[in-house]
Structure formats: structure tokens, C-alpha cells
Coordinates of C-alpha atoms in Angstrom, one line a residue:
X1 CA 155.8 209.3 206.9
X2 CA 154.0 209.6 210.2
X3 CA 154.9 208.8 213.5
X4 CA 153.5 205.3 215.2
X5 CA 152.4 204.9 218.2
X6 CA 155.3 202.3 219.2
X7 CA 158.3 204.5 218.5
X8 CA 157.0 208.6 218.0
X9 CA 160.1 210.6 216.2
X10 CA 161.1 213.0 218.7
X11 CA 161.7 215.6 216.0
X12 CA 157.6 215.0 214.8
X13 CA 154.4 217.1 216.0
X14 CA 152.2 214.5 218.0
X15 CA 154.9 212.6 219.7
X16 CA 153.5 213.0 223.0
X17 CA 150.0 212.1 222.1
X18 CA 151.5 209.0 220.3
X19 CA 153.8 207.9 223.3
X20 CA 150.8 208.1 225.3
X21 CA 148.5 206.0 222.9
X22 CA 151.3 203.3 223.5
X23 CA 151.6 203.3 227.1
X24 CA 148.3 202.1 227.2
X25 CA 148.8 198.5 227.6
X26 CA 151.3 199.0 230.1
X27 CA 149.0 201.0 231.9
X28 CA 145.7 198.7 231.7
X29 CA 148.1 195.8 233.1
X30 CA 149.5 197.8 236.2
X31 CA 145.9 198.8 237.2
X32 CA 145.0 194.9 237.0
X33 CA 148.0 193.8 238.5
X34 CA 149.0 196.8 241.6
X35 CA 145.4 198.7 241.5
X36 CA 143.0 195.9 241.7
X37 CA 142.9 195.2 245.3
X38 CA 143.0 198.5 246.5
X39 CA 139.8 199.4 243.7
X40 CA 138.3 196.1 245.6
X41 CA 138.4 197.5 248.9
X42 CA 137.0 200.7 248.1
X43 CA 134.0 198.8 247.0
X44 CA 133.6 196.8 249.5
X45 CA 133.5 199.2 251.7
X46 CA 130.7 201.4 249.7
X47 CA 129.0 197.9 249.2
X48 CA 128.5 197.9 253.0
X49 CA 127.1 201.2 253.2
X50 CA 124.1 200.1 250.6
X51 CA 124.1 203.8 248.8
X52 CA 120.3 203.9 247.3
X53 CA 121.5 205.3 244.1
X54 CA 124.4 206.9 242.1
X55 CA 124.8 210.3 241.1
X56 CA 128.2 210.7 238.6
X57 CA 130.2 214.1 237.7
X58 CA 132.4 214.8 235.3
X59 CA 134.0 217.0 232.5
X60 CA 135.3 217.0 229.1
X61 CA 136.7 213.3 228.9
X62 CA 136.3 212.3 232.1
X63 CA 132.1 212.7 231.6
X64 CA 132.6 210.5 228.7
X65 CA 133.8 208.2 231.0
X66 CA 131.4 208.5 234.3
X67 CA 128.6 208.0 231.4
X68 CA 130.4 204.2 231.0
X69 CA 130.0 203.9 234.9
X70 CA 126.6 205.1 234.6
X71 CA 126.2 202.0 231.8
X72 CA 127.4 199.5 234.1
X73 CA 125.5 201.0 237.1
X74 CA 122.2 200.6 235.8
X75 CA 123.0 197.2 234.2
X76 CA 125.4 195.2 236.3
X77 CA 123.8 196.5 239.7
X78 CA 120.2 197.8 238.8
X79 CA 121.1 200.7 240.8
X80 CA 119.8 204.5 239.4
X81 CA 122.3 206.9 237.8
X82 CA 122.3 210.2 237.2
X83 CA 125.2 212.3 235.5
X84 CA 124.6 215.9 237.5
X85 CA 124.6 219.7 236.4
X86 CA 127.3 221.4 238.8
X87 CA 125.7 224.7 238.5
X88 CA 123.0 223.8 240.7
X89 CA 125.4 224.0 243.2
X90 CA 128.2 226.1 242.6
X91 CA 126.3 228.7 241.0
X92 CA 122.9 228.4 242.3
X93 CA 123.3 227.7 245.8
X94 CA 121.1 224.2 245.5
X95 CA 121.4 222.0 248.2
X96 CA 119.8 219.0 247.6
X97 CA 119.9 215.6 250.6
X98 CA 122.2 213.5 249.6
X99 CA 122.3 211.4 252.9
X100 CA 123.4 207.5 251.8
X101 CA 123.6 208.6 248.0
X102 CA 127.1 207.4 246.0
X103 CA 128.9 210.7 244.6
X104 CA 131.4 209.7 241.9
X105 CA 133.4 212.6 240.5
X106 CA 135.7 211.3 237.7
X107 CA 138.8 213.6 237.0
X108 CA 142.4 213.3 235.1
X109 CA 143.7 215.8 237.2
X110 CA 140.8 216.5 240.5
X111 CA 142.1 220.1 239.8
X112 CA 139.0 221.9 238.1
X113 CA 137.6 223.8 241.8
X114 CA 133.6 223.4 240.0
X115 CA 134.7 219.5 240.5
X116 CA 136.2 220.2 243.9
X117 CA 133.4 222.4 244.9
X118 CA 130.5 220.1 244.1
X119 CA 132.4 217.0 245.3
X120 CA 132.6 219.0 248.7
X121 CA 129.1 220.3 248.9
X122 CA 128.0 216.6 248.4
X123 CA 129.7 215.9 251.0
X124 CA 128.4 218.2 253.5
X125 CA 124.8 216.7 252.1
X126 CA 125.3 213.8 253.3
X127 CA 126.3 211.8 250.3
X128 CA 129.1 208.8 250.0
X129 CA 131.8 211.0 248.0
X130 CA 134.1 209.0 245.7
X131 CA 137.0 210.3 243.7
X132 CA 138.3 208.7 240.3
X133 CA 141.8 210.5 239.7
X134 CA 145.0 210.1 237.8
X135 CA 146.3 212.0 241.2
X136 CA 145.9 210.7 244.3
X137 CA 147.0 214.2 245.9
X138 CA 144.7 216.3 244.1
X139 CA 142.2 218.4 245.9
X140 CA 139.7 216.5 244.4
X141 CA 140.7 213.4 246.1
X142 CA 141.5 215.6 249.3
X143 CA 137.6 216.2 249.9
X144 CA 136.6 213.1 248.8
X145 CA 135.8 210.9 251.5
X146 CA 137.2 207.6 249.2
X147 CA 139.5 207.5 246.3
X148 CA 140.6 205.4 243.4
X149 CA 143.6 206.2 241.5
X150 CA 144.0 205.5 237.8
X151 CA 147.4 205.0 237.8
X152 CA 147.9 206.1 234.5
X153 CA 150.8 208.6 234.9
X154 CA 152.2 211.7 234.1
X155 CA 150.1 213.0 230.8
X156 CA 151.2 215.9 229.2
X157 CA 149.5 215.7 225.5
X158 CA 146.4 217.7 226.1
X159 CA 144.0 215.2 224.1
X160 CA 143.7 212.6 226.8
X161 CA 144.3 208.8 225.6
X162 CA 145.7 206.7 228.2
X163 CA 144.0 208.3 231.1
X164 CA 140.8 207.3 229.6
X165 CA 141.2 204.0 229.5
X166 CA 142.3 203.6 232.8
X167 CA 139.4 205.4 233.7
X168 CA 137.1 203.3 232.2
X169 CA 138.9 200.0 233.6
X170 CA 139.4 201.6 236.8
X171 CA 135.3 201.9 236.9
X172 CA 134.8 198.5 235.5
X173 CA 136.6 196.9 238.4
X174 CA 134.8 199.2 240.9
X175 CA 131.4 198.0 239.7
X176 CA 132.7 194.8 239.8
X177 CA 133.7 195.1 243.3
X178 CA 130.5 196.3 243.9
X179 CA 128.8 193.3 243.6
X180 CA 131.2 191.5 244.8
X181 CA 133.2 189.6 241.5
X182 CA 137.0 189.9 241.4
X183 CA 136.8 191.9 237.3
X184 CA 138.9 188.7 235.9
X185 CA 137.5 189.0 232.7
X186 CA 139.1 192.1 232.1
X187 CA 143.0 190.4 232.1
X188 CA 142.9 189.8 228.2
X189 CA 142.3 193.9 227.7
X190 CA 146.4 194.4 227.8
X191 CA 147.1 192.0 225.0
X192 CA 144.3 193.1 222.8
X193 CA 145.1 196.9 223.3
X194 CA 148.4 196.0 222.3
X195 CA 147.7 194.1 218.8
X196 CA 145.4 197.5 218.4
X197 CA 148.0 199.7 218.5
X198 CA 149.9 197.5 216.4
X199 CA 147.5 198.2 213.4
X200 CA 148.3 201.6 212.8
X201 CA 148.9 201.5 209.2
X202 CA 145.1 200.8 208.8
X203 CA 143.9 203.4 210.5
X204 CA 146.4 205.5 208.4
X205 CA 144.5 204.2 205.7
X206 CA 141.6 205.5 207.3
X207 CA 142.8 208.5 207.8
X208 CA 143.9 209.6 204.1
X209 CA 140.4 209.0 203.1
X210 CA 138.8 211.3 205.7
X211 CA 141.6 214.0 205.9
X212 CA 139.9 216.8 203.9
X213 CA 136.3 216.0 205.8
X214 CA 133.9 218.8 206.7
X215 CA 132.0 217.5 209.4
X216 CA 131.6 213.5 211.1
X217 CA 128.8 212.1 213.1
X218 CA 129.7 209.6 215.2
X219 CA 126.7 207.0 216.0
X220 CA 126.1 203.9 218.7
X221 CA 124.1 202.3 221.1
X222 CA 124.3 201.1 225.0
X223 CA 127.4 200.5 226.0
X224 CA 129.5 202.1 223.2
X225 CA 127.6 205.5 223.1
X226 CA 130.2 206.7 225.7
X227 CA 132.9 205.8 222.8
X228 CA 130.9 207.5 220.5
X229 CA 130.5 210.9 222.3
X230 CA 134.5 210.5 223.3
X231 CA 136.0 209.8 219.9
X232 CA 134.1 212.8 218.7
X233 CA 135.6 214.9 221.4
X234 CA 138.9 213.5 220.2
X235 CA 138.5 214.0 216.7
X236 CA 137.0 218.2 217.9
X237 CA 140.1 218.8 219.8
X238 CA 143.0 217.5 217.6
X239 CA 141.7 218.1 214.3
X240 CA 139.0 220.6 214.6
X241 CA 136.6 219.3 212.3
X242 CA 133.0 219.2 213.6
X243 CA 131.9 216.0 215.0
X244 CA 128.5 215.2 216.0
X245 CA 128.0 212.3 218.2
X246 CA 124.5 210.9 218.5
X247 CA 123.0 207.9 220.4
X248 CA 121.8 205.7 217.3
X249 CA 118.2 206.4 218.4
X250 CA 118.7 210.0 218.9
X251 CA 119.6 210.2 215.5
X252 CA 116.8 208.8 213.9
X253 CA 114.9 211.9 216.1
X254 CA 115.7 214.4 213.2
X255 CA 119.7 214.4 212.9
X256 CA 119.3 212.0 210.2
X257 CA 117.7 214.6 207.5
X258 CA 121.6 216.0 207.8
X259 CA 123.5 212.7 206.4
X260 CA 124.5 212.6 203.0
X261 CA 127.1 210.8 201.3
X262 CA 129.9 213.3 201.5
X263 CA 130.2 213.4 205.0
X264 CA 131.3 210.5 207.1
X265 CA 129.1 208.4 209.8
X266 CA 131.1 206.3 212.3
X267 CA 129.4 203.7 213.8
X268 CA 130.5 202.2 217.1
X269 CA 129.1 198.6 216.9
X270 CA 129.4 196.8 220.0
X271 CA 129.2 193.2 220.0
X272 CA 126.2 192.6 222.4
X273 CA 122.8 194.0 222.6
X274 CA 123.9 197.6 222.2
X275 CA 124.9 196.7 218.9
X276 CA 121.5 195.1 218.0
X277 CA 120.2 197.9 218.8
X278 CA 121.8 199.8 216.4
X279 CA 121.1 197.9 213.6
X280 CA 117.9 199.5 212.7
X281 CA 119.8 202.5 212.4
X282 CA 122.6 201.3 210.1
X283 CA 120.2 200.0 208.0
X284 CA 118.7 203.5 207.4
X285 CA 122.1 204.9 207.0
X286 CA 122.8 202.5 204.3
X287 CA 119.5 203.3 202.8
X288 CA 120.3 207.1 202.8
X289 CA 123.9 205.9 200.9
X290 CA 125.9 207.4 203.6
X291 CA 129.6 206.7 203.7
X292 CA 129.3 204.9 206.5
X293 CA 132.8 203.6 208.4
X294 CA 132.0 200.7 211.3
X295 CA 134.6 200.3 214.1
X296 CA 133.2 196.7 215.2
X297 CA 133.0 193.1 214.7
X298 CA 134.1 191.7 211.1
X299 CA 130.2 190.7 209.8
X300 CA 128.8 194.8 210.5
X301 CA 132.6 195.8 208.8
X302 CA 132.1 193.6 205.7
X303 CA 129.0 195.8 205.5
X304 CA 130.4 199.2 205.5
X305 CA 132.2 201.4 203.2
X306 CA 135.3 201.4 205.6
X307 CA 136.0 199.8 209.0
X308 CA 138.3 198.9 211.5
X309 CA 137.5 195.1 212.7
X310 CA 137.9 194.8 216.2
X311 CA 138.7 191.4 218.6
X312 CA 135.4 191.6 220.0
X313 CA 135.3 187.7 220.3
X314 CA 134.8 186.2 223.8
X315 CA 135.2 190.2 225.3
X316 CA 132.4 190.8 227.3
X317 CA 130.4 193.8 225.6
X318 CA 130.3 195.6 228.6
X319 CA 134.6 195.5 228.3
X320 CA 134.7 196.6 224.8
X321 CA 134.8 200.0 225.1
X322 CA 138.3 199.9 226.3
X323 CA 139.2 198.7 223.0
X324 CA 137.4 200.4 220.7
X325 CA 138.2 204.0 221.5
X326 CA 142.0 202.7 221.2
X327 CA 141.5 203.1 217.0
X328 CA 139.2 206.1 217.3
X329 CA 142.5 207.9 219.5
X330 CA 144.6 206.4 216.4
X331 CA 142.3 207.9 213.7
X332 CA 141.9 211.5 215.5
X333 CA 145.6 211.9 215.3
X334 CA 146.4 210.4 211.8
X335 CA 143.7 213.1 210.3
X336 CA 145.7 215.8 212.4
X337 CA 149.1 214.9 210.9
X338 CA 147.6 214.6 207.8
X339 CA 146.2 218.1 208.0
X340 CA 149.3 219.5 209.0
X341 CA 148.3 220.2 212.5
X342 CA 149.7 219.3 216.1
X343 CA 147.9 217.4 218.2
X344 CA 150.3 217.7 221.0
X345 CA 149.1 221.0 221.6
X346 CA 145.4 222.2 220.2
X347 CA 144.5 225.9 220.2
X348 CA 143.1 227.4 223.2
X349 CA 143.1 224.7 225.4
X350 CA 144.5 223.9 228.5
X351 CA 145.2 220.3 230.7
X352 CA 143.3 221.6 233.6
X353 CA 140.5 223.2 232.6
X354 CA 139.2 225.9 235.9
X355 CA 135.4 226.1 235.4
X356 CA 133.4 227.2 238.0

């Protein structure tokens, strides 16, 4: 028998990973209840400086999670979002004006120096540099001109979990304060993260079925695409088997000749317009007879060949990807128990990763 999230054997490989998966309701409800105001201020004071558009940079997980903010940028605020390419600075020399432009850098640990070393040269360019860290005495947040802390604490499983979540609420509420609203809808996220986690035993499920896969693609639209691209990050990491993630209508652009019905499709359906959006391309999935699992509502589920349903009910799509990378997490480490790995500790990767 496996570990759960709710009370990891000590004596178990994953245990971290697990304990970490469970903090995350905790976690969601001390940014709401201690981080709020001080997310609020931050954007309120950026509000006032009327930034003309928003340029986001990130790594590994955390670019998973700027390309949420970039989501709710461009929808909640109409303002333009781009996700940059460091090397134009630290390894070309490029020095574009930045002058009243919004720099977010999103970092777990604001330790990697090609983060610290564009954040800074934005800076000198002019632009409104913002930090989004799990450590609010990081160099990252020590060049940044603002900073909002994630609050998430001390992670020491190298797959993040809990870090991205808060990230991703953490940027909700930013937005939010943006425009000026208070993120209220967001107070129900604790409750449902927690009856999540509490479903383990079907993602187990899940797991047994997928354990001896070769290779996944992982599909969505809009606002879960982000999910998409992170659970496949997850699934790399941990398990190593080859995940492909696609935006639904990138994979109709040719990825599509590669899906069989051996290999399984996961399909991030939101419940909104991003998930409208997709349906053209379940539809050919099904078609094709691909094994197709669905991690959304109960109707798209009922449709699948496996799913996970999720309390998408009254949540506000552009919420729901706080929740549904919470079974995805679950499902990357179930396959890795199952195939006899640890996913406490994955080859040849470090916590903070030093590009340049």
C-alpha cells in the first residue's frame, strides 16, 4: 500500500512530496487570510503607475505559472502579455526600453542568477520590476523594486506542488488587485483542495491503469493549458515517462497523426469557454479511439475512458486551475510509486536550478 497525502509513512519513498501535496489547503488559506492585503497593496500601487503592458519570466514550474498570469492579464485587464526569452539579455547583451512596462519574474526560490540578472537589467530599463517568491529574502526579490511572497513554506521535495498553487493564487489576487476587486471568490479554494486530496484512492485507481505507459500527451484550452503544460512537467520529472503537452488547437496542427489507442491523452477540461473550446478536439480524439482520460466537470468525464470529476460548480473558470493540477500532482506520484521510483528525489535535478 502507498502512502496518502494526509499521513505519508516516514519509512516510504515520496513522503516529502506527499506531505507537501497536503499542506496545500493550509497554505491557499494563509495566503487569503495573512497575504491578501499586503498582495492588495502591491497592486495598488502598480495600478497607479498605469504600466502599458506586461512582460512575465519564468522557469521550469514557475513559467507554468506566469503563463496563468499571462491568462488573466489579457482577460481580466485587456492588458498585453508577453512571456520573455532571458537570453536576449543575459547572453546577448539586448537592451530593450522598458520605461512604464510591468516586469513579473515568478520564482520558488528567486535564486536562479539568469532570473536575478534579467530582473535587474529590467530594472535599469526602466521597467516596473515585480517579484513572485516563496522567499521574501531572495536575491530575486532583493532587485526587484516590489514583491509578493507566496507564503508557501519551506519545500524540500524537488517536484514542486504546494508552491505552485500558491503561485497561481498569489497571481489571481494580484490581478485582482489590479483592477481594483478584493479576490473573494477565491475563499471556497481551501475547502475544495481539501476534499481533492481526500480522493486519493481514485487517482490510485488511475494510476494502476497508466503505470506501465510509454508516453502521455496532455491536452487543454484557455485557462487550463497552463495545467496542461505543468502536469506534464510533473509527470517528466517524477516518473520519467514522456509527456507531451499541447494547447488543444496546437494539436490538431499535426501532433494528432501521433495518438493512438495505447498511449494515453489527458484532457484538462475547464468549465468555461476554454473548455468549449476544446471540444472540437475531444471529439476528434474520440474519433481516433484514443484512450482518452478527462480531469473536468462530470458531463465531459461520463464521456471518457477514465476521469477524475472535479467541483467545478459555481468556481469561476478562471480559479479552477488551482484545483485541477491538485489530481494531476496526485497521479504523477501514484505512477512513480507504482513504478518503483522516488519521487522525493528524481535523477539529476536540483531545487535551484543556476541557468544563466
Amino acid at each position: 500500500m502507498t502512502a496518502t497525502t494526509s499521513e505519508p509513512q516516514s519509512d516510504l519513498p515520496g513522503r516529502i512530496m506527499a506531505r507537501e501535496m497536503a499542506e496545500q489547503p493550509a497554505v491557499l488559506r494563509r495566503i487569503l487570510e495573512e497575504g491578501a492585503p499586503a498582495i492588495r497593496q502591491v497592486a495598488q500601487e502598480i495600478a497607479a503607475r498605469n504600466p502599458r503592458f506586461v512582460l512575465l519570466t519564468a522557469r521550469g514550474t514557475s513559467d507554468n505559472a506566469a503563463l496563468y498570469a499571462k491568462y488573466l492579464l489579457e482577460i481580466r485587464l485587456g492588458l498585453p502579455c508577453g512571456l520573455t526569452s532571458m537570453s536576449t539579455t543575459t547572453a546577448y547583451g539586448a537592451r530593450p526600453d522598458l520605461t512604464d512596462v510591468l516586469v513579473v519574474t515568478v520564482s520558488q526560490s528567486g535564486g536562479s542568477p539568469d532570473l536575478v540578472a534579467s530582473t535587474r537589467a529590467a530594472r535599469e530599463a526602466g521597467a516596473i520590476t515585480l517579484a513572485v517568491t516563496n522567499n521574501p529574502d531572495s536575491p530575486l526579490a532583493g532587485v526587484s523594486e516590489y514583491h509578493v511572497d507566496v507564503m508557501a513554506g519551506p519545500e524540500k521535495a524537488l517536484p514542486a506542488t504546494k508552491t505552485y498553487t500558491a503561485s497561481l493564487l498569489a497571481l489571481y489576487l494580484f490581478v485582482e488587485g489590479l483592477r481594483g476587486g478584493d479576490g473573494a471568490p477565491a475563499k471556497t479554494l481551501p475547502d475544495l483542495a481539501e476534499r481533492l486530496l481526500a480522493r486519493q484512492d481514485e487517482i490510485r485507481a488511475l494510476a494502476s491503469r497508466y503505470r506501465f505507459a510509454e508516453r502521455m500527451v496532455i491536452t487543454s484550452r484557455g485557462y487550463g493549458y497552463p495545467t496542461a503544460k505543468e502536469a506534464a512537467l510533473k509527470l517528466m520529472e517524477t516518473s520519467y515517462i514522456p509527456a507531451l503537452s499541447y494547447s488543444g488547437a496546437d494539436l490538431l496542427h499535426g501532433p494528432l497523426a501521433m495518438v493512438d489507442n495505447v498511449s494515453p491523452v489527458i484532457a484538462v477540461v475547464t468549465d468555461g469557454k476554454g473548455g468549449e473550446a476544446l471540444q472540437p478536439v475531444l471529439d476528434r480524439l474520440r474519433g481516433r479511439g484514443a484512450d482518452l482520460v478527462v480531469i473536468g466537470p462530470a458531463d465531459q468525464v461520463e464521456q471518457a475512458s477514465a476521469g477524475f470529476v472535479l467541483p467545478t460548480e459555481g468556481i469561476a473558470e478562471e480559479l479552477q486551475p488551482v484545483l485541477e493540477i491538485i489530481p494531476l500532482q496526485l497521479l504523477a506520484y501514484e505512477v512513480t510509486i507504482a513504478r518503483g521510483q522516488d519521487p522525493d528525489a528524481p535523477r539529476a535535478l536540483a531545487k535551484v536550478t543556476e541557468t544563466r
